[in-house]
Amino acid sequence: MDIVKWLARAAISTTEWEASFGGYQPHPAAVISDEQFGKVFDELSDRLRDSTPFFHPRYAGQMTRAPHPAAVVGYVAAMLLNQNNHDLAGGPATTQMEHEVVGDLAAMFAMPAHIGHLTSSGTIANLEALFIARQTHPDRGVAFSADAHFTHERMCALLGMTAYPVPTDTHGAIDLAAVEKLLRTGAVGTIVLTAGTTGVGAIDPIADALPLKERYGVRLHVDAAYGGFFALLSDDDGNALEWDPAPWRAIRACDSVVVDPHKHGLQPYGCGAVLFADPAVARHYRHDSPYTRMFSGGPAHLGEITLECSRAGAAAAALWTTLRLLPLRRDGLGALLASTRRAALRFARRVEESSALTLYQQPSLDIVTYFPSAARTVSEVDAVSGRMLTDGMSRDPTDSIFLSTLRVEAAGFGGRGHRLDADAPSGRILRSALMKPEHELCADDLVARIAALAPPVARADGRVPR
């Protein structure tokens, strides 16, 4: 699609809508000439060139990508009207759109009943889930994987809840035996299960955790901020994509789930979402707001079920526009998720075939972790990985490559079968989030470029090939 054409149409549509209310005299203090703005815009454009090319397939680093052009146009069209989805009067159109897209997200997880809303980030969405956990299970703590996002420990501190980090297995998933040991003490009221850790993309055994909910009366919250949209592939038998769809099928039986449309949902920052299985949790949000129309008894006022007050209606419009084109189905947005999974599998196979790189662990989603094979100690892995990261980014823009690093414990290497001298407690390895469908088309080239950044591996006779 021609984004320039449709952004212009968005501006024209807004101008026509404004004209329908009749003209008015602008205040002289608010008038800016094109000449004045042109100078500022030129400076803005120049400064924005110092940005990271998230859009390009050679960006294979952090968990981010450029938003879909449809999302950008939808966002701008609503932003020009400055919609606020806290109150129905602040954004009648975008409030309805938000109800619709939240319903779509709930259907993606096959939640039979739900209440939920969009948020400004996954962090805020998880905060809301833990807030409800505190209200429903007062004086009880929260257990989560030691590899879960740091937001959970931070939000527990904010809410005055005790945090219980739980060890992980050799794949980076939470150890449910350790969780149950904690549950027997009665100190824990909520278990956070992660569907796609931000480090290695590990998936906690959500289905296996369901009996704990019944046995101990705890809440199960799923942090699917990163991996949530892979639920679109939950009807897969697991063979083609080499994965287990059971965790996504189990989400519907949990108490709450968080997902970030600004990751695999193709949205601009910031757009998170939180969904609760029990609509009755709305009672915990009750408050008095004398200047807004709240608690009408109907579904219209999203401010009744959010901790945030002002929220951009533009985020709802952007997601609504995108999902009209790429619906939450296997043959819609799911086709893009399948391509990123295939990209990760292909990328991982090429790493395994490379003499310059070693796969840290098999990918569970579309995050691949690896390190330079020439390194023999944890400190060497750290130093060489850091150097490869810097060298790739410092190349000419037409040849640059963008990676990220992940700091892992020395024991993590041995637990995954890598024989390295643990001369340091931890070290950085390389990490690539292959979030763009184009990564499926260029996985071979990406690995070749990355391998070229790595030092050569010495032969059996100790000589280094030229």
Tab-separated table of C-alpha atoms in Angstrom:
chain	number	residue	atom	x	y	z
A	1	MET	CA	0.000	0.000	0.000
A	2	ASP	CA	1.076	3.582	-0.687
A	3	ILE	CA	1.457	4.978	2.831
A	4	VAL	CA	2.020	8.552	1.586
A	5	LYS	CA	-1.254	8.457	-0.343
A	6	TRP	CA	-3.269	7.162	2.604
A	7	LEU	CA	-1.703	9.494	5.172
A	8	ALA	CA	-2.709	12.384	2.908
A	9	ARG	CA	-6.234	10.941	2.708
A	10	ALA	CA	-6.331	10.750	6.509
A	11	ALA	CA	-5.437	14.447	6.772
A	12	ILE	CA	-8.011	15.400	4.133
A	13	SER	CA	-10.717	13.341	5.834
A	14	THR	CA	-10.013	15.085	9.141
A	15	THR	CA	-10.089	18.524	7.518
A	16	GLU	CA	-13.450	17.748	5.910
A	17	TRP	CA	-14.869	16.489	9.201
A	18	GLU	CA	-13.694	19.609	11.033
A	19	ALA	CA	-15.286	21.823	8.362
A	20	SER	CA	-18.674	20.229	9.009
A	21	PHE	CA	-18.792	22.070	12.364
A	22	GLY	CA	-18.362	25.466	10.752
A	23	GLY	CA	-15.403	27.817	10.641
A	24	TYR	CA	-13.827	29.769	13.507
A	25	GLN	CA	-11.165	32.392	13.978
A	26	PRO	CA	-7.805	30.889	15.020
A	27	HIS	CA	-5.938	32.707	17.769
A	28	PRO	CA	-2.863	34.535	16.409
A	29	ALA	CA	-0.639	32.966	19.099
A	30	ALA	CA	-1.359	29.496	17.684
A	31	VAL	CA	-0.627	30.313	14.034
A	32	ILE	CA	2.600	28.826	12.609
A	33	SER	CA	3.681	29.550	9.029
A	34	ASP	CA	4.913	26.865	6.647
A	35	GLU	CA	8.280	28.638	6.537
A	36	GLN	CA	8.623	28.443	10.316
A	37	PHE	CA	7.586	24.841	10.451
A	38	GLY	CA	9.767	23.912	7.488
A	39	LYS	CA	12.924	24.835	9.394
A	40	VAL	CA	11.896	22.767	12.397
A	41	PHE	CA	10.806	19.853	10.223
A	42	ASP	CA	14.139	19.816	8.413
A	43	GLU	CA	15.914	19.612	11.761
A	44	LEU	CA	13.503	16.898	12.951
A	45	SER	CA	14.094	14.844	9.802
A	46	ASP	CA	17.839	15.196	10.155
A	47	ARG	CA	17.818	14.124	13.801
A	48	LEU	CA	15.525	11.155	13.143
A	49	ARG	CA	18.100	9.734	10.744
A	50	ASP	CA	19.926	8.691	13.891
A	51	SER	CA	17.488	5.803	14.324
A	52	THR	CA	17.697	2.028	14.261
A	53	PRO	CA	16.367	0.397	11.045
A	54	PHE	CA	13.773	-1.866	12.637
A	55	PHE	CA	12.052	-2.206	9.251
A	56	HIS	CA	14.971	-3.928	7.490
A	57	PRO	CA	15.511	-7.718	7.477
A	58	ARG	CA	19.158	-7.140	8.440
A	59	TYR	CA	17.810	-5.892	11.756
A	60	ALA	CA	17.727	-9.169	13.691
A	61	GLY	CA	18.177	-7.954	17.235
A	62	GLN	CA	15.611	-6.910	19.804
A	63	MET	CA	11.912	-7.759	19.844
A	64	THR	CA	10.777	-4.898	17.665
A	65	ARG	CA	9.855	-4.197	14.078
A	66	ALA	CA	8.327	-1.396	12.057
A	67	PRO	CA	4.528	-1.153	12.368
A	68	HIS	CA	2.352	-2.172	9.461
A	69	PRO	CA	1.521	0.796	7.166
A	70	ALA	CA	-2.195	0.183	7.801
A	71	ALA	CA	-1.589	0.586	11.541
A	72	VAL	CA	0.286	3.838	10.952
A	73	VAL	CA	-2.530	5.292	8.837
A	74	GLY	CA	-5.179	4.152	11.334
A	75	TYR	CA	-3.201	5.660	14.203
A	76	VAL	CA	-2.655	9.001	12.487
A	77	ALA	CA	-6.280	9.268	11.346
A	78	ALA	CA	-7.516	8.879	14.936
A	79	MET	CA	-4.651	10.856	16.484
A	80	LEU	CA	-5.662	13.916	14.445
A	81	LEU	CA	-8.957	13.791	16.356
A	82	ASN	CA	-7.144	13.272	19.701
A	83	GLN	CA	-9.442	10.530	20.939
A	84	ASN	CA	-9.258	9.528	24.624
A	85	ASN	CA	-10.642	6.089	25.415
A	86	HIS	CA	-10.896	6.657	29.152
A	87	ASP	CA	-14.450	7.899	28.786
A	88	LEU	CA	-17.047	7.270	26.077
A	89	ALA	CA	-17.434	10.986	25.402
A	90	GLY	CA	-13.669	11.287	24.868
A	91	GLY	CA	-13.645	8.784	22.013
A	92	PRO	CA	-17.009	7.325	20.991
A	93	ALA	CA	-15.742	5.797	17.740
A	94	THR	CA	-12.424	4.515	19.055
A	95	THR	CA	-14.021	3.176	22.245
A	96	GLN	CA	-16.248	0.953	20.123
A	97	MET	CA	-13.228	-0.099	18.087
A	98	GLU	CA	-11.427	-1.022	21.295
A	99	HIS	CA	-14.314	-3.206	22.426
A	100	GLU	CA	-14.211	-4.948	19.054
A	101	VAL	CA	-10.469	-5.625	19.001
A	102	VAL	CA	-10.470	-6.786	22.626
A	103	GLY	CA	-13.216	-9.210	21.648
A	104	ASP	CA	-11.022	-10.397	18.785
A	105	LEU	CA	-8.094	-10.958	21.167
A	106	ALA	CA	-10.316	-12.907	23.571
A	107	ALA	CA	-11.537	-15.066	20.680
A	108	MET	CA	-7.916	-15.711	19.677
A	109	PHE	CA	-7.366	-17.263	23.107
A	110	ALA	CA	-10.801	-18.964	22.978
A	111	MET	CA	-11.803	-17.298	26.255
A	112	PRO	CA	-15.505	-18.087	26.810
A	113	ALA	CA	-16.084	-14.938	28.880
A	114	HIS	CA	-13.836	-11.949	29.354
A	115	ILE	CA	-13.315	-8.370	30.314
A	116	GLY	CA	-10.311	-6.394	29.193
A	117	HIS	CA	-8.827	-3.408	27.453
A	118	LEU	CA	-5.786	-2.031	25.678
A	119	THR	CA	-2.926	-0.498	27.645
A	120	SER	CA	0.073	1.658	26.840
A	121	SER	CA	2.468	-1.293	27.279
A	122	GLY	CA	2.893	-4.865	28.407
A	123	THR	CA	4.342	-3.556	31.656
A	124	ILE	CA	1.122	-1.720	32.509
A	125	ALA	CA	-0.951	-4.710	31.379
A	126	ASN	CA	0.987	-6.981	33.757
A	127	LEU	CA	0.639	-4.386	36.514
A	128	GLU	CA	-3.143	-4.545	36.131
A	129	ALA	CA	-3.124	-8.348	36.235
A	130	LEU	CA	-1.043	-8.346	39.429
A	131	PHE	CA	-3.245	-5.597	40.903
A	132	ILE	CA	-6.260	-7.876	40.490
A	133	ALA	CA	-4.200	-10.739	41.934
A	134	ARG	CA	-3.509	-8.668	45.026
A	135	GLN	CA	-7.157	-7.696	45.388
A	136	THR	CA	-8.406	-11.255	45.052
A	137	HIS	CA	-5.584	-12.900	47.038
A	138	PRO	CA	-4.518	-10.325	49.631
A	139	ASP	CA	-1.387	-10.956	51.698
A	140	ARG	CA	-0.210	-13.657	49.325
A	141	GLY	CA	2.769	-13.471	46.993
A	142	VAL	CA	3.487	-14.073	43.322
A	143	ALA	CA	5.628	-16.863	41.865
A	144	PHE	CA	7.214	-16.502	38.434
A	145	SER	CA	10.082	-17.909	36.446
A	146	ALA	CA	13.554	-16.570	37.215
A	147	ASP	CA	13.731	-15.881	33.460
A	148	ALA	CA	10.398	-14.041	33.377
A	149	HIS	CA	10.401	-10.366	32.461
A	150	PHE	CA	11.794	-8.127	35.192
A	151	THR	CA	8.504	-6.234	35.234
A	152	HIS	CA	6.941	-8.850	37.529
A	153	GLU	CA	9.431	-8.364	40.331
A	154	ARG	CA	9.216	-4.603	39.869
A	155	MET	CA	5.403	-4.557	39.915
A	156	CYS	CA	5.303	-6.801	42.985
A	157	ALA	CA	7.446	-4.232	44.783
A	158	LEU	CA	5.144	-1.459	43.604
A	159	LEU	CA	2.050	-3.315	44.828
A	160	GLY	CA	3.607	-4.422	48.106
A	161	MET	CA	3.477	-8.113	47.178
A	162	THR	CA	6.194	-10.655	47.919
A	163	ALA	CA	7.921	-11.900	44.769
A	164	TYR	CA	9.087	-15.520	44.478
A	165	PRO	CA	11.426	-16.119	41.494
A	166	VAL	CA	11.424	-19.826	40.635
A	167	PRO	CA	14.295	-21.750	38.979
A	168	THR	CA	14.029	-22.810	35.342
A	169	ASP	CA	14.856	-26.044	33.548
A	170	THR	CA	17.514	-26.481	30.879
A	171	HIS	CA	15.180	-25.012	28.271
A	172	GLY	CA	14.467	-21.846	30.260
A	173	ALA	CA	10.937	-22.848	31.342
A	174	ILE	CA	9.636	-22.597	34.904
A	175	ASP	CA	10.157	-25.597	37.190
A	176	LEU	CA	6.644	-26.588	38.294
A	177	ALA	CA	7.967	-28.912	41.004
A	178	ALA	CA	9.637	-25.896	42.616
A	179	VAL	CA	6.397	-23.941	42.201
A	180	GLU	CA	4.360	-26.609	43.958
A	181	LYS	CA	6.833	-26.687	46.821
A	182	LEU	CA	6.157	-22.967	47.284
A	183	LEU	CA	2.411	-23.465	47.042
A	184	ARG	CA	2.448	-25.935	49.918
A	185	THR	CA	3.615	-23.117	52.213
A	186	GLY	CA	0.455	-21.107	51.495
A	187	ALA	CA	2.540	-18.002	50.797
A	188	VAL	CA	1.732	-17.783	47.081
A	189	GLY	CA	-1.621	-16.767	45.636
A	190	THR	CA	-0.680	-16.203	41.999
A	191	ILE	CA	1.535	-18.022	39.486
A	192	VAL	CA	2.796	-16.081	36.478
A	193	LEU	CA	3.430	-18.300	33.464
A	194	THR	CA	5.339	-16.884	30.508
A	195	ALA	CA	4.492	-17.697	26.895
A	196	GLY	CA	7.717	-16.550	25.300
A	197	THR	CA	10.424	-15.268	27.642
A	198	THR	CA	12.235	-12.180	26.455
A	199	GLY	CA	15.603	-13.923	26.684
A	200	VAL	CA	15.458	-17.221	24.827
A	201	GLY	CA	11.738	-17.250	23.984
A	202	ALA	CA	11.020	-20.144	26.363
A	203	ILE	CA	7.433	-21.263	26.951
A	204	ASP	CA	6.309	-22.260	30.422
A	205	PRO	CA	4.213	-25.469	30.710
A	206	ILE	CA	0.873	-23.708	31.053
A	207	ALA	CA	-1.247	-26.824	30.515
A	208	ASP	CA	0.679	-28.719	33.196
A	209	ALA	CA	0.098	-25.840	35.639
A	210	LEU	CA	-3.700	-26.008	35.400
A	211	PRO	CA	-4.053	-28.712	38.104
A	212	LEU	CA	-2.209	-26.413	40.535
A	213	LYS	CA	-5.001	-23.874	40.169
A	214	GLU	CA	-7.581	-26.413	41.278
A	215	ARG	CA	-5.405	-28.036	43.926
A	216	TYR	CA	-4.262	-24.861	45.708
A	217	GLY	CA	-6.862	-22.253	44.721
A	218	VAL	CA	-4.282	-19.946	43.152
A	219	ARG	CA	-4.639	-17.562	40.233
A	220	LEU	CA	-2.869	-18.343	36.982
A	221	HIS	CA	-1.728	-15.323	35.008
A	222	VAL	CA	-0.124	-15.744	31.585
A	223	ASP	CA	2.403	-13.179	30.425
A	224	ALA	CA	2.079	-13.689	26.676
A	225	ALA	CA	3.296	-10.189	25.865
A	226	TYR	CA	5.758	-11.615	23.370
A	227	GLY	CA	4.351	-14.962	22.302
A	228	GLY	CA	0.609	-14.432	22.622
A	229	PHE	CA	-0.185	-14.114	18.921
A	230	PHE	CA	1.235	-17.586	18.316
A	231	ALA	CA	-2.137	-18.731	19.660
A	232	LEU	CA	-3.246	-18.263	16.048
A	233	LEU	CA	-1.279	-21.439	15.299
A	234	SER	CA	-2.689	-23.450	18.209
A	235	ASP	CA	-4.685	-25.654	15.837
A	236	ASP	CA	-1.400	-26.907	14.392
A	237	ASP	CA	-0.481	-30.525	15.130
A	238	GLY	CA	3.019	-29.343	16.020
A	239	ASN	CA	4.825	-31.290	13.313
A	240	ALA	CA	5.256	-28.666	10.609
A	241	LEU	CA	6.431	-25.950	13.008
A	242	GLU	CA	8.221	-28.302	15.433
A	243	TRP	CA	6.490	-27.037	18.537
A	244	ASP	CA	3.857	-27.936	21.133
A	245	PRO	CA	0.611	-25.931	20.740
A	246	ALA	CA	-0.736	-27.120	24.130
A	247	PRO	CA	0.338	-24.025	26.130
A	248	TRP	CA	-1.759	-21.713	23.959
A	249	ARG	CA	-4.770	-24.010	24.145
A	250	ALA	CA	-4.514	-23.908	27.950
A	251	ILE	CA	-4.635	-20.109	28.233
A	252	ARG	CA	-8.434	-20.102	28.078
A	253	ALA	CA	-8.515	-21.921	31.435
A	254	CYS	CA	-6.291	-19.334	33.164
A	255	ASP	CA	-7.456	-16.254	35.055
A	256	SER	CA	-5.762	-13.547	32.994
A	257	VAL	CA	-3.492	-13.050	30.019
A	258	VAL	CA	-1.408	-10.185	28.668
A	259	VAL	CA	-0.450	-9.739	25.017
A	260	ASP	CA	1.387	-6.933	23.222
A	261	PRO	CA	-0.032	-5.954	19.810
A	262	HIS	CA	3.010	-3.687	19.385
A	263	LYS	CA	5.099	-6.830	18.961
A	264	HIS	CA	3.668	-9.506	16.659
A	265	GLY	CA	0.416	-7.568	16.246
A	266	LEU	CA	2.222	-5.129	13.900
A	267	GLN	CA	1.278	-2.042	15.938
A	268	PRO	CA	3.273	1.086	16.776
A	269	TYR	CA	4.338	1.637	20.367
A	270	GLY	CA	2.603	1.540	22.699
A	271	CYS	CA	-0.165	-0.973	22.548
A	272	GLY	CA	-0.516	-3.726	25.132
A	273	ALA	CA	-3.625	-5.566	26.273
A	274	VAL	CA	-4.873	-7.359	29.371
A	275	LEU	CA	-7.780	-9.814	29.447
A	276	PHE	CA	-9.515	-11.334	32.492
A	277	ALA	CA	-11.577	-14.507	32.352
A	278	ASP	CA	-13.981	-13.286	35.061
A	279	PRO	CA	-15.828	-10.058	34.182
A	280	ALA	CA	-16.628	-9.623	37.884
A	281	VAL	CA	-13.078	-8.361	38.533
A	282	ALA	CA	-14.389	-4.989	37.333
A	283	ARG	CA	-15.513	-4.365	40.914
A	284	HIS	CA	-11.888	-3.883	41.948
A	285	TYR	CA	-11.568	-0.877	39.633
A	286	ARG	CA	-14.511	1.033	41.118
A	287	HIS	CA	-13.760	4.696	41.817
A	288	ASP	CA	-15.484	8.072	41.927
A	289	SER	CA	-14.974	10.503	39.045
A	290	PRO	CA	-17.373	13.437	39.354
A	291	TYR	CA	-16.543	14.969	35.974
A	292	THR	CA	-16.785	11.858	33.780
A	293	ARG	CA	-19.704	9.533	33.205
A	294	MET	CA	-18.596	6.374	34.932
A	295	PHE	CA	-20.110	3.068	36.047
A	296	SER	CA	-23.124	3.226	33.830
A	297	GLY	CA	-23.727	-0.504	34.100
A	298	GLY	CA	-23.084	-1.002	30.372
A	299	PRO	CA	-19.919	-1.976	28.512
A	300	ALA	CA	-19.222	1.435	26.998
A	301	HIS	CA	-16.944	3.116	29.553
A	302	LEU	CA	-13.520	1.531	29.468
A	303	GLY	CA	-12.398	3.865	32.244
A	304	GLU	CA	-14.424	1.668	34.570
A	305	ILE	CA	-12.003	-1.228	34.121
A	306	THR	CA	-8.582	0.404	33.755
A	307	LEU	CA	-5.926	1.730	36.113
A	308	GLU	CA	-4.774	4.201	33.469
A	309	CYS	CA	-6.859	7.292	32.949
A	310	SER	CA	-6.119	8.993	29.623
A	311	ARG	CA	-5.427	6.386	26.940
A	312	ALA	CA	-4.878	7.050	23.244
A	313	GLY	CA	-7.886	6.037	21.187
A	314	ALA	CA	-5.491	6.088	18.243
A	315	ALA	CA	-4.023	2.782	19.445
A	316	ALA	CA	-7.444	1.143	19.188
A	317	ALA	CA	-8.021	2.617	15.722
A	318	ALA	CA	-4.620	1.385	14.535
A	319	LEU	CA	-5.233	-2.166	15.752
A	320	TRP	CA	-8.800	-2.177	14.412
A	321	THR	CA	-7.585	-1.061	10.971
A	322	THR	CA	-4.882	-3.727	10.908
A	323	LEU	CA	-7.184	-6.554	11.990
A	324	ARG	CA	-9.703	-5.663	9.302
A	325	LEU	CA	-6.974	-6.486	6.786
A	326	LEU	CA	-5.136	-9.229	8.666
A	327	PRO	CA	-7.760	-10.855	10.920
A	328	LEU	CA	-6.801	-12.988	13.895
A	329	ARG	CA	-7.056	-16.255	12.009
A	330	ARG	CA	-4.597	-18.893	10.866
A	331	ASP	CA	-4.929	-17.610	7.286
A	332	GLY	CA	-4.719	-13.947	8.368
A	333	LEU	CA	-2.140	-12.656	10.808
A	334	GLY	CA	-1.347	-16.288	11.610
A	335	ALA	CA	0.372	-16.663	8.234
A	336	LEU	CA	2.944	-14.083	9.315
A	337	LEU	CA	3.503	-15.850	12.651
A	338	ALA	CA	4.059	-19.147	10.863
A	339	SER	CA	6.660	-17.486	8.641
A	340	THR	CA	8.631	-16.105	11.601
A	341	ARG	CA	8.613	-19.546	13.243
A	342	ARG	CA	9.887	-21.126	10.018
A	343	ALA	CA	12.517	-18.379	9.804
A	344	ALA	CA	13.786	-19.277	13.283
A	345	LEU	CA	13.948	-22.977	12.459
A	346	ARG	CA	15.869	-22.313	9.245
A	347	PHE	CA	18.163	-19.816	10.980
A	348	ALA	CA	18.894	-22.325	13.763
A	349	ARG	CA	19.696	-25.094	11.260
A	350	ARG	CA	22.137	-22.813	9.443
A	351	VAL	CA	23.815	-21.938	12.751
A	352	GLU	CA	24.196	-25.640	13.528
A	353	GLU	CA	25.777	-26.175	10.104
A	354	SER	CA	28.196	-23.286	10.627
A	355	SER	CA	31.674	-23.900	12.005
A	356	ALA	CA	31.862	-20.299	13.244
A	357	LEU	CA	28.692	-20.320	15.368
A	358	THR	CA	27.188	-22.616	18.003
A	359	LEU	CA	23.469	-22.799	18.794
A	360	TYR	CA	22.853	-22.069	22.489
A	361	GLN	CA	19.497	-23.862	22.522
A	362	GLN	CA	16.786	-24.833	20.071
A	363	PRO	CA	14.281	-21.985	19.555
A	364	SER	CA	10.775	-22.369	20.958
A	365	LEU	CA	9.272	-19.448	19.005
A	366	ASP	CA	11.193	-17.078	16.741
A	367	ILE	CA	14.046	-16.029	19.061
A	368	VAL	CA	17.354	-17.761	18.311
A	369	THR	CA	20.356	-17.702	20.670
A	370	TYR	CA	23.914	-18.624	19.680
A	371	PHE	CA	27.556	-17.777	20.332
A	372	PRO	CA	30.953	-17.788	18.553
A	373	SER	CA	32.413	-21.289	18.323
A	374	ALA	CA	36.003	-20.084	18.566
A	375	ALA	CA	35.521	-19.012	22.183
A	376	ARG	CA	36.639	-21.553	24.770
A	377	THR	CA	35.718	-19.729	27.986
A	378	VAL	CA	32.664	-17.844	29.226
A	379	SER	CA	34.637	-14.600	29.297
A	380	GLU	CA	35.754	-15.156	25.690
A	381	VAL	CA	32.178	-15.785	24.602
A	382	ASP	CA	31.218	-12.517	26.282
A	383	ALA	CA	34.014	-10.476	24.710
A	384	VAL	CA	33.664	-11.887	21.197
A	385	SER	CA	29.855	-11.635	21.219
A	386	GLY	CA	30.100	-7.987	22.245
A	387	ARG	CA	32.656	-7.317	19.535
A	388	MET	CA	30.521	-9.004	16.859
A	389	LEU	CA	27.519	-6.915	17.926
A	390	THR	CA	29.515	-3.674	17.602
A	391	ASP	CA	31.256	-4.652	14.366
A	392	GLY	CA	27.986	-5.529	12.670
A	393	MET	CA	26.340	-2.221	13.518
A	394	SER	CA	29.388	-0.119	12.610
A	395	ARG	CA	29.513	-1.250	8.983
A	396	ASP	CA	28.295	0.858	6.074
A	397	PRO	CA	24.473	1.164	6.223
A	398	THR	CA	24.113	-0.897	3.051
A	399	ASP	CA	26.020	-3.758	4.671
A	400	SER	CA	25.317	-3.345	8.406
A	401	ILE	CA	23.671	-6.026	10.504
A	402	PHE	CA	21.944	-5.516	13.849
A	403	LEU	CA	21.962	-8.175	16.553
A	404	SER	CA	21.397	-8.163	20.307
A	405	THR	CA	23.077	-9.895	23.211
A	406	LEU	CA	21.737	-11.844	26.170
A	407	ARG	CA	23.595	-12.295	29.430
A	408	VAL	CA	23.361	-15.897	30.652
A	409	GLU	CA	24.741	-17.672	33.695
A	410	ALA	CA	27.832	-19.829	33.256
A	411	ALA	CA	25.834	-22.845	34.441
A	412	GLY	CA	23.457	-22.311	31.535
A	413	PHE	CA	26.141	-23.396	29.080
A	414	GLY	CA	26.835	-26.671	30.860
A	415	GLY	CA	23.143	-27.370	31.353
A	416	ARG	CA	22.719	-27.216	27.582
A	417	GLY	CA	25.703	-29.427	26.847
A	418	HIS	CA	28.250	-26.738	25.940
A	419	ARG	CA	31.740	-27.439	27.271
A	420	LEU	CA	33.244	-24.083	28.189
A	421	ASP	CA	35.624	-23.062	30.934
A	422	ALA	CA	33.432	-21.216	33.468
A	423	ASP	CA	36.039	-18.539	34.219
A	424	ALA	CA	33.293	-15.927	34.775
A	425	PRO	CA	29.903	-16.147	36.498
A	426	SER	CA	28.062	-15.047	33.354
A	427	GLY	CA	28.598	-13.876	29.816
A	428	ARG	CA	26.837	-12.400	26.818
A	429	ILE	CA	25.714	-14.558	23.919
A	430	LEU	CA	24.151	-13.404	20.653
A	431	ARG	CA	20.401	-13.285	20.235
A	432	SER	CA	18.166	-12.638	17.235
A	433	ALA	CA	14.407	-12.049	17.271
A	434	LEU	CA	13.279	-12.976	13.761
A	435	MET	CA	9.966	-11.119	13.862
A	436	LYS	CA	9.618	-10.141	10.213
A	437	PRO	CA	8.248	-12.576	7.599
A	438	GLU	CA	11.101	-11.429	5.346
A	439	HIS	CA	13.455	-13.194	7.745
A	440	GLU	CA	12.210	-16.472	6.290
A	441	LEU	CA	13.497	-15.340	2.889
A	442	CYS	CA	16.928	-14.221	4.064
A	443	ALA	CA	17.785	-16.568	6.964
A	444	ASP	CA	20.667	-18.161	5.040
A	445	ASP	CA	22.177	-14.793	4.166
A	446	LEU	CA	21.783	-13.518	7.736
A	447	VAL	CA	23.643	-16.464	9.238
A	448	ALA	CA	26.393	-16.155	6.630
A	449	ARG	CA	26.832	-12.477	7.461
A	450	ILE	CA	26.906	-13.165	11.195
A	451	ALA	CA	29.362	-16.030	10.787
A	452	ALA	CA	31.648	-13.688	8.855
A	453	LEU	CA	31.798	-11.450	11.938
A	454	ALA	CA	33.031	-14.335	14.100
A	455	PRO	CA	36.702	-15.281	14.523
A	456	PRO	CA	37.818	-18.465	12.724
A	457	VAL	CA	37.881	-21.710	14.667
A	458	ALA	CA	41.269	-23.353	15.148
A	459	ARG	CA	41.783	-26.737	13.483
A	460	ALA	CA	42.647	-29.900	15.372
A	461	ASP	CA	46.347	-29.148	14.850
A	462	GLY	CA	45.861	-25.745	16.517
A	463	ARG	CA	46.341	-23.789	13.306
A	464	VAL	CA	43.794	-21.111	12.345
A	465	PRO	CA	42.650	-21.299	8.711
A	466	ARG	CA	43.156	-18.183	6.638
